[in-house]
Short mmCIF file of C-alpha atoms and ligand atoms in Angstrom, two decimals:
data_model
loop_
_atom_site.label_atom_id
_atom_site.label_comp_id
_atom_site.label_asym_id
_atom_site.label_seq_id
_atom_site.Cartn_x
_atom_site.Cartn_y
_atom_site.Cartn_z
CA MET A 5 53.73 -42.60 -36.65
CA ASN A 6 57.11 -41.63 -35.37
CA ALA A 7 59.79 -42.70 -37.87
CA GLN A 8 62.52 -42.41 -35.31
CA GLN A 9 60.69 -44.65 -32.86
CA VAL A 10 59.80 -47.30 -35.43
CA THR A 11 63.33 -47.37 -36.80
CA GLU A 12 64.62 -48.00 -33.33
CA GLU A 13 62.03 -50.71 -32.83
CA ILE A 14 63.11 -52.42 -36.05
CA ALA A 15 66.72 -52.30 -34.88
CA GLU A 16 65.63 -53.81 -31.58
CA ILE A 17 63.70 -56.59 -33.30
CA ALA A 18 66.74 -57.34 -35.41
CA ALA A 19 69.06 -57.35 -32.39
CA ARG A 20 66.72 -59.65 -30.45
CA ALA A 21 66.37 -61.97 -33.42
CA GLU A 22 70.15 -62.15 -33.76
CA LYS A 23 70.44 -63.12 -30.10
CA HIS A 24 67.77 -65.79 -30.45
CA ALA A 25 69.29 -67.13 -33.63
CA ASP A 26 72.69 -67.43 -31.99
CA ALA A 27 71.10 -69.18 -29.01
CA SER A 28 69.33 -71.75 -31.23
CA GLU A 29 70.97 -75.10 -30.76
CA THR A 30 69.13 -76.96 -33.51
CA LEU A 31 67.91 -76.25 -37.02
CA ASP A 32 64.33 -76.70 -35.80
CA ALA A 33 64.81 -74.09 -33.09
CA LEU A 34 66.34 -71.70 -35.64
CA ARG A 35 63.41 -72.20 -37.99
CA ALA A 36 61.04 -71.36 -35.10
CA VAL A 37 62.87 -68.12 -34.39
CA GLN A 38 62.77 -67.28 -38.09
CA GLY A 39 59.00 -67.89 -38.08
CA GLU A 40 58.54 -65.63 -35.10
CA VAL A 41 60.45 -62.79 -36.69
CA PHE A 42 59.08 -62.98 -40.23
CA GLY A 43 55.69 -64.63 -39.54
CA ARG A 44 52.46 -62.97 -40.67
CA LYS A 45 51.56 -62.01 -37.12
CA SER A 46 55.01 -60.75 -36.20
CA ARG A 47 55.70 -57.16 -35.31
CA LEU A 48 57.93 -56.79 -38.34
CA SER A 49 55.12 -57.87 -40.68
CA GLU A 50 52.83 -55.41 -38.95
CA ILE A 51 55.29 -52.60 -39.56
CA LYS A 52 55.69 -53.69 -43.19
CA LYS A 53 51.90 -53.65 -43.62
CA SER A 54 51.62 -50.17 -42.15
CA LEU A 55 54.19 -48.89 -44.60
CA GLY A 56 51.57 -48.51 -47.34
CA SER A 57 49.54 -46.02 -45.34
CA ALA A 58 52.51 -44.18 -43.82
CA PRO A 59 52.96 -40.47 -44.45
CA GLY A 60 55.11 -39.52 -47.43
CA ASP A 61 58.10 -38.33 -45.43
CA VAL A 62 58.17 -41.35 -43.15
CA LYS A 63 57.86 -43.95 -45.92
CA PRO A 64 61.38 -43.80 -47.37
CA VAL A 65 62.97 -43.77 -43.92
CA LEU A 66 60.98 -46.77 -42.75
CA GLY A 67 61.45 -48.54 -46.08
CA LYS A 68 65.18 -48.20 -45.73
CA ALA A 69 65.13 -49.40 -42.13
CA ILE A 70 63.01 -52.45 -43.04
CA GLY A 71 65.23 -53.24 -46.03
CA ALA A 72 68.35 -53.03 -43.86
CA ALA A 73 66.76 -55.18 -41.14
CA ASN A 74 65.68 -57.80 -43.71
CA LYS A 75 69.15 -57.97 -45.16
CA ARG A 76 70.79 -58.22 -41.77
CA LEU A 77 68.37 -60.86 -40.48
CA ASN A 78 68.63 -62.95 -43.63
CA SER A 79 72.37 -63.05 -43.36
CA ILE A 80 72.20 -63.86 -39.64
CA PHE A 81 69.82 -66.77 -40.23
CA ALA A 82 71.79 -68.06 -43.18
CA HIS A 83 74.99 -67.90 -41.20
CA ARG A 84 73.55 -69.67 -38.17
CA LYS A 85 71.90 -72.25 -40.40
CA ALA A 86 75.23 -73.08 -41.99
CA GLU A 87 76.81 -73.35 -38.56
CA LEU A 88 74.13 -75.70 -37.27
CA GLU A 89 74.25 -77.83 -40.40
CA GLU A 90 77.96 -78.21 -40.09
CA GLN A 91 77.59 -79.11 -36.43
CA ALA A 92 74.95 -81.75 -37.23
CA GLU A 93 77.20 -83.22 -39.88
CA THR A 94 80.13 -83.39 -37.48
CA GLU A 95 77.97 -85.04 -34.84
CA MET A 96 76.76 -87.61 -37.34
CA LEU A 97 80.28 -88.42 -38.47
CA GLU A 98 81.37 -88.71 -34.88
CA ALA A 99 78.50 -91.05 -34.05
CA GLU A 100 79.19 -93.25 -37.06
CA ARG A 101 82.93 -93.21 -36.67
CA VAL A 102 84.72 -96.52 -37.03
CA ASP A 103 87.63 -96.94 -34.69
CA PHE A 104 90.27 -98.65 -36.74
CA SER A 105 92.57 -98.84 -33.77
CA LEU A 106 90.26 -101.30 -31.98
CA PRO A 107 91.81 -104.75 -31.92
CA GLY A 108 89.91 -107.07 -34.31
CA ARG A 109 88.03 -110.16 -33.31
CA ARG A 110 90.33 -113.10 -33.72
CA HIS A 111 89.12 -115.96 -35.86
CA GLN A 112 89.88 -119.26 -34.21
CA ARG A 113 91.89 -121.25 -36.71
CA GLY A 114 91.21 -124.94 -36.67
CA ARG A 115 94.05 -127.41 -36.57
CA ARG A 116 94.34 -130.90 -37.85
CA HIS A 117 94.09 -133.60 -35.23
CA PRO A 118 97.45 -135.41 -34.93
CA VAL A 119 95.78 -138.64 -36.11
CA THR A 120 94.39 -136.87 -39.19
CA ARG A 121 97.77 -135.32 -39.79
CA VAL A 122 99.59 -138.66 -39.77
CA ILE A 123 96.95 -140.08 -42.13
CA ASP A 124 97.24 -137.09 -44.49
CA GLU A 125 101.03 -137.29 -44.67
CA PHE A 126 100.87 -141.03 -45.12
CA CYS A 127 98.43 -140.72 -48.01
CA GLU A 128 100.47 -137.95 -49.61
CA ILE A 129 103.50 -140.24 -49.88
CA PHE A 130 101.45 -143.07 -51.37
CA PHE A 131 99.76 -140.71 -53.84
CA GLY A 132 103.28 -140.13 -55.13
CA MET A 133 103.55 -143.89 -55.76
CA GLY A 134 100.29 -143.92 -57.73
CA TYR A 135 97.93 -145.08 -55.01
CA THR A 136 94.36 -143.82 -54.64
CA ILE A 137 92.05 -143.71 -51.63
CA ALA A 138 89.29 -146.20 -50.90
CA GLU A 139 86.75 -146.23 -48.11
CA GLY A 140 84.58 -148.81 -46.45
CA PRO A 141 81.91 -148.73 -43.76
CA GLU A 142 82.81 -148.76 -40.08
CA VAL A 143 79.87 -151.03 -39.38
CA GLU A 144 80.67 -154.21 -41.28
CA THR A 145 79.34 -157.70 -41.76
CA ASP A 146 81.09 -160.80 -40.56
CA PHE A 147 81.75 -161.74 -44.17
CA TYR A 148 83.88 -158.68 -45.02
CA ASN A 149 85.61 -158.40 -41.65
CA PHE A 150 86.43 -162.12 -41.30
CA GLY A 151 84.93 -164.62 -43.72
CA ALA A 152 86.30 -163.27 -47.00
CA LEU A 153 89.62 -162.68 -45.27
CA ASN A 154 90.00 -166.41 -44.84
CA MET A 155 88.72 -166.49 -41.26
CA PRO A 156 85.58 -168.62 -41.33
CA LYS A 157 83.48 -169.09 -38.17
CA ASN A 158 85.41 -170.85 -35.43
CA HIS A 159 88.75 -169.82 -36.92
CA PRO A 160 91.14 -169.40 -33.96
CA ALA A 161 92.55 -166.12 -35.34
CA ARG A 162 89.20 -164.46 -34.65
CA SER A 163 89.92 -164.49 -30.95
CA ASP A 164 92.81 -162.04 -31.63
CA TYR A 165 90.22 -159.46 -32.55
CA ASP A 166 88.06 -158.56 -29.57
CA THR A 167 85.09 -157.86 -31.75
CA LEU A 168 82.22 -155.54 -30.85
CA TYR A 169 79.00 -156.90 -32.29
CA VAL A 170 76.03 -154.77 -33.25
CA ASP A 171 72.72 -155.94 -31.84
CA HIS A 172 69.99 -154.83 -34.22
CA GLY A 173 67.42 -157.46 -33.35
CA GLY A 174 69.15 -160.27 -35.20
CA ALA A 175 66.91 -159.90 -38.27
CA ALA A 176 69.74 -159.89 -40.79
CA VAL A 177 70.85 -163.36 -39.81
CA ASP A 178 67.59 -164.99 -40.84
CA HIS A 179 66.86 -163.25 -44.09
CA GLY A 180 68.16 -166.04 -46.22
CA VAL A 181 71.17 -163.95 -47.29
CA ALA A 182 73.71 -166.36 -48.68
CA ARG A 183 76.60 -164.69 -46.91
CA GLU A 184 77.21 -164.66 -43.24
CA SER A 185 75.62 -161.36 -42.38
CA GLU A 186 76.27 -160.88 -38.71
CA VAL A 187 76.87 -157.17 -38.10
CA LEU A 188 79.87 -155.84 -36.21
CA LEU A 189 82.16 -152.83 -35.86
CA ARG A 190 85.12 -153.51 -38.12
CA THR A 191 88.14 -154.64 -36.13
CA HIS A 192 90.59 -153.61 -38.85
CA THR A 193 90.61 -151.83 -42.21
CA SER A 194 91.28 -155.08 -44.10
CA PRO A 195 87.59 -155.53 -45.08
CA VAL A 196 88.14 -152.60 -47.46
CA GLN A 197 90.51 -154.89 -49.41
CA ILE A 198 87.58 -157.18 -50.12
CA ARG A 199 85.17 -154.36 -51.01
CA VAL A 200 87.69 -152.85 -53.43
CA MET A 201 88.53 -156.15 -55.12
CA GLU A 202 84.82 -156.90 -55.47
CA SER A 203 84.02 -153.59 -57.13
CA LEU A 204 87.07 -152.68 -59.21
CA PRO A 205 89.10 -154.70 -61.68
CA PRO A 206 92.86 -155.06 -61.10
CA PRO A 207 95.48 -153.68 -61.31
CA LEU A 208 94.76 -151.93 -58.00
CA TYR A 209 96.88 -149.67 -55.85
CA ILE A 210 94.73 -148.39 -53.03
CA LEU A 211 95.03 -146.95 -49.54
CA ALA A 212 92.20 -147.16 -47.01
CA PRO A 213 92.64 -145.10 -43.86
CA GLY A 214 89.91 -145.36 -41.27
CA ARG A 215 88.54 -145.99 -37.83
CA CYS A 216 88.49 -149.43 -36.28
CA PHE A 217 87.03 -150.81 -33.07
CA ARG A 218 88.00 -153.49 -30.61
CA GLN A 219 86.71 -154.38 -27.20
CA ASP A 220 89.79 -153.25 -25.29
CA THR A 221 90.26 -152.23 -21.69
CA VAL A 222 91.31 -148.61 -21.78
CA ASP A 223 94.85 -147.82 -20.65
CA ALA A 224 97.80 -145.70 -21.82
CA THR A 225 98.27 -147.77 -24.99
CA HIS A 226 94.80 -149.25 -25.62
CA PHE A 227 91.60 -147.58 -26.67
CA PRO A 228 88.50 -149.24 -28.14
CA THR A 229 88.56 -146.81 -31.07
CA PHE A 230 91.70 -146.45 -33.14
CA HIS A 231 92.83 -145.90 -36.72
CA GLN A 232 94.58 -148.00 -39.28
CA ILE A 233 95.82 -147.35 -42.78
CA GLU A 234 95.32 -150.28 -45.10
CA GLY A 235 97.31 -150.66 -48.27
CA LEU A 236 96.50 -153.06 -51.11
CA ALA A 237 98.29 -153.65 -54.39
CA VAL A 238 97.01 -156.17 -56.93
CA ASP A 239 98.83 -156.60 -60.21
CA ARG A 240 100.55 -159.17 -62.35
CA GLY A 241 103.85 -160.49 -61.09
CA LEU A 242 104.00 -158.67 -57.74
CA THR A 243 106.47 -160.19 -55.29
CA PHE A 244 107.41 -159.86 -51.65
CA GLY A 245 110.29 -157.69 -52.88
CA ASP A 246 107.76 -155.15 -54.17
CA LEU A 247 106.08 -155.12 -50.76
CA ALA A 248 109.37 -154.65 -48.91
CA GLY A 249 110.53 -151.97 -51.35
CA THR A 250 107.25 -150.08 -51.07
CA LEU A 251 107.34 -150.10 -47.27
CA GLU A 252 110.98 -149.08 -47.19
CA GLN A 253 110.39 -146.26 -49.63
CA PHE A 254 107.43 -145.05 -47.60
CA THR A 255 109.30 -145.22 -44.27
CA ARG A 256 112.23 -143.23 -45.67
CA GLN A 257 109.96 -140.51 -46.95
CA PHE A 258 108.02 -140.41 -43.72
CA LEU A 259 110.84 -140.62 -41.16
CA GLY A 260 113.90 -139.55 -43.13
CA ALA A 261 116.33 -141.01 -45.64
CA SER A 262 118.25 -143.00 -43.01
CA ALA A 263 115.15 -144.81 -41.70
CA LYS A 264 115.43 -148.59 -41.58
CA ILE A 265 112.65 -151.18 -41.65
CA ARG A 266 112.48 -154.69 -40.29
CA LEU A 267 110.20 -157.44 -41.61
CA ARG A 268 109.80 -160.45 -39.32
CA PRO A 269 107.70 -163.53 -40.07
CA ASP A 270 104.20 -163.26 -38.65
CA PHE A 271 100.82 -164.82 -39.29
CA PHE A 272 97.62 -163.40 -40.77
CA PRO A 273 95.00 -165.68 -42.33
CA PHE A 274 94.60 -163.33 -45.31
CA THR A 275 98.27 -163.02 -46.27
CA GLU A 276 100.86 -165.66 -47.06
CA PRO A 277 103.66 -165.17 -46.30
CA SER A 278 102.94 -162.59 -43.59
CA ALA A 279 105.27 -160.25 -41.77
CA GLU A 280 105.39 -157.78 -38.95
CA LEU A 281 106.66 -154.34 -40.00
CA ALA A 282 108.90 -152.43 -37.61
CA THR A 283 111.13 -149.39 -37.97
CA TRP A 284 114.21 -148.30 -36.03
CA TRP A 285 113.16 -145.26 -34.03
CA GLU A 286 115.12 -143.51 -31.32
CA GLY A 287 117.15 -146.53 -30.36
CA ARG A 288 114.55 -149.28 -30.56
CA TRP A 289 112.37 -151.21 -33.00
CA LEU A 290 108.92 -149.72 -33.23
CA GLU A 291 106.17 -152.03 -34.48
CA LEU A 292 104.08 -150.30 -37.14
CA GLY A 293 101.73 -153.07 -38.26
CA GLY A 294 101.27 -156.21 -40.29
CA CYS A 295 101.71 -157.03 -43.96
CA GLY A 296 102.10 -159.83 -46.45
CA MET A 297 101.25 -161.27 -49.86
CA VAL A 298 97.52 -161.59 -50.52
CA ASP A 299 96.50 -165.19 -49.74
CA PRO A 300 95.12 -167.13 -52.77
CA ALA A 301 92.04 -167.95 -50.68
CA VAL A 302 91.23 -164.22 -50.51
CA PHE A 303 91.54 -163.88 -54.30
CA GLU A 304 89.20 -166.82 -54.66
CA ALA A 305 86.67 -165.26 -52.26
CA VAL A 306 86.41 -162.21 -54.55
CA GLY A 307 86.54 -164.19 -57.79
CA LEU A 308 90.06 -163.30 -58.92
CA ASP A 309 92.32 -165.97 -60.39
CA PRO A 310 95.35 -166.37 -58.05
CA GLU A 311 97.36 -167.74 -60.97
CA GLU A 312 96.88 -164.53 -62.91
CA TRP A 313 97.02 -161.95 -60.10
CA GLN A 314 99.38 -161.37 -57.24
CA GLY A 315 99.07 -158.81 -54.49
CA PHE A 316 100.39 -157.46 -51.26
CA ALA A 317 98.69 -155.75 -48.36
CA PHE A 318 99.66 -153.94 -45.22
CA GLY A 319 97.86 -152.47 -42.22
CA ILE A 320 99.53 -149.81 -40.11
CA GLY A 321 98.31 -148.53 -36.72
CA VAL A 322 98.04 -144.75 -36.72
CA GLU A 323 97.82 -143.88 -33.01
CA ARG A 324 100.91 -145.72 -31.80
CA PHE A 325 102.85 -144.32 -34.70
CA ALA A 326 101.66 -140.78 -33.92
CA MET A 327 102.47 -141.29 -30.23
CA THR A 328 106.04 -142.23 -31.01
CA ARG A 329 106.51 -139.52 -33.55
CA TYR A 330 105.13 -136.70 -31.38
CA GLY A 331 106.25 -138.05 -28.01
CA ILE A 332 102.71 -138.61 -26.69
CA ASP A 333 102.70 -140.83 -23.63
CA ASP A 334 99.01 -141.74 -23.42
CA ILE A 335 96.69 -142.81 -26.24
CA ARG A 336 93.73 -141.32 -24.33
CA HIS A 337 94.96 -137.79 -25.13
CA PHE A 338 93.78 -138.30 -28.72
CA TYR A 339 90.17 -138.65 -27.65
CA ARG A 340 89.84 -136.22 -24.76
CA ASN A 341 89.30 -133.16 -26.96
CA ASP A 342 91.47 -131.11 -24.63
CA LEU A 343 92.45 -128.01 -26.60
CA ARG A 344 95.69 -127.65 -24.64
CA PHE A 345 96.74 -130.95 -26.20
CA LEU A 346 95.25 -130.46 -29.66
CA GLU A 347 96.62 -126.93 -30.15
CA GLN A 348 100.16 -128.27 -30.08
CA PHE A 349 99.75 -129.76 -33.54
CA LEU A 350 99.65 -127.67 -36.68
N1 LIG B 404 94.50 -156.25 -40.50
C1 LIG B 404 95.66 -156.68 -39.75
C2 LIG B 404 95.48 -156.29 -38.29
O1 LIG B 404 94.71 -155.44 -37.99
C3 LIG B 404 96.93 -156.07 -40.29
C4 LIG B 404 97.27 -156.51 -41.68
C5 LIG B 404 96.78 -155.83 -42.79
C6 LIG B 404 98.06 -157.62 -41.91
C7 LIG B 404 97.10 -156.24 -44.07
C8 LIG B 404 98.37 -158.04 -43.18
C9 LIG B 404 97.89 -157.34 -44.25
O2 LIG B 404 96.08 -156.87 -37.42
#
């Protein structure tokens, strides 16, 4: 065995391994190179094995050369391994990078419908006067919508309300129910007055906003679905002055301290006396709704003694009010669900 030759060969193996290690692009590839160089069947292992039987003078020379090669190769592999690990880490971070400069996805913020908004503001003012909210069904019986409100069958006032009747096979009419039980879509929120007085003892101060229905031909100011806000106060000793004061107070809070109201005689079967409520708005009187003192016949229908209790009620149309307030020229805009319209209201 020629020590010189083998030493050179070891140097060559080391040089080749260094080249291959540097050329390895992945940790797996580097491990493969490492296996080739140090593996049991590698040339280096063969040389190491032959060391035992080498002549005495060659042994130390070869031993030194192998030791040096081992040291060099180990440092080369360790170095390259660190490089590749760092590279892999960088690639991973790059791949998982979050770009904070990307514009976020906008959340669409909902807005209150102008009708809802008017109702909310309305209620807010009456909450301040001690009122609470009451609700009633939109599908009503003849009794609550008309009968208990002092409009028995054949009462002429009924023709003022173009009622939409619900055809459900007519069964309810023949069930021996004592009350008139014809089913209809409520034409006003006044039936809630009856439901409240039936279920709660006075004194009562309630507000009932809600949807109403009438068989109307659709045009710029008429729509078969619309909203009203009903108010009802029942207490001892209430007078028309309390009604007027309440409406004036409300109108001032809603439209501004200089707002004026007008009450003109009107007729409703369920209030006596009755009045039409109007407010001065941009140079003309704007009709807001009807009102009056609860008719004794209504108290009797719900079993309250009209000598002991007095009350007032009012019903205000929401859409026309909202139209005036926001300068909307067509009631149909409220129900078209056109976002260009709806987005104008906060
Ligand atoms: N319900 C009546 C209407 O819709 C309005 C009203 C309510 C009048 C309460 C008097 C009292 O025309």
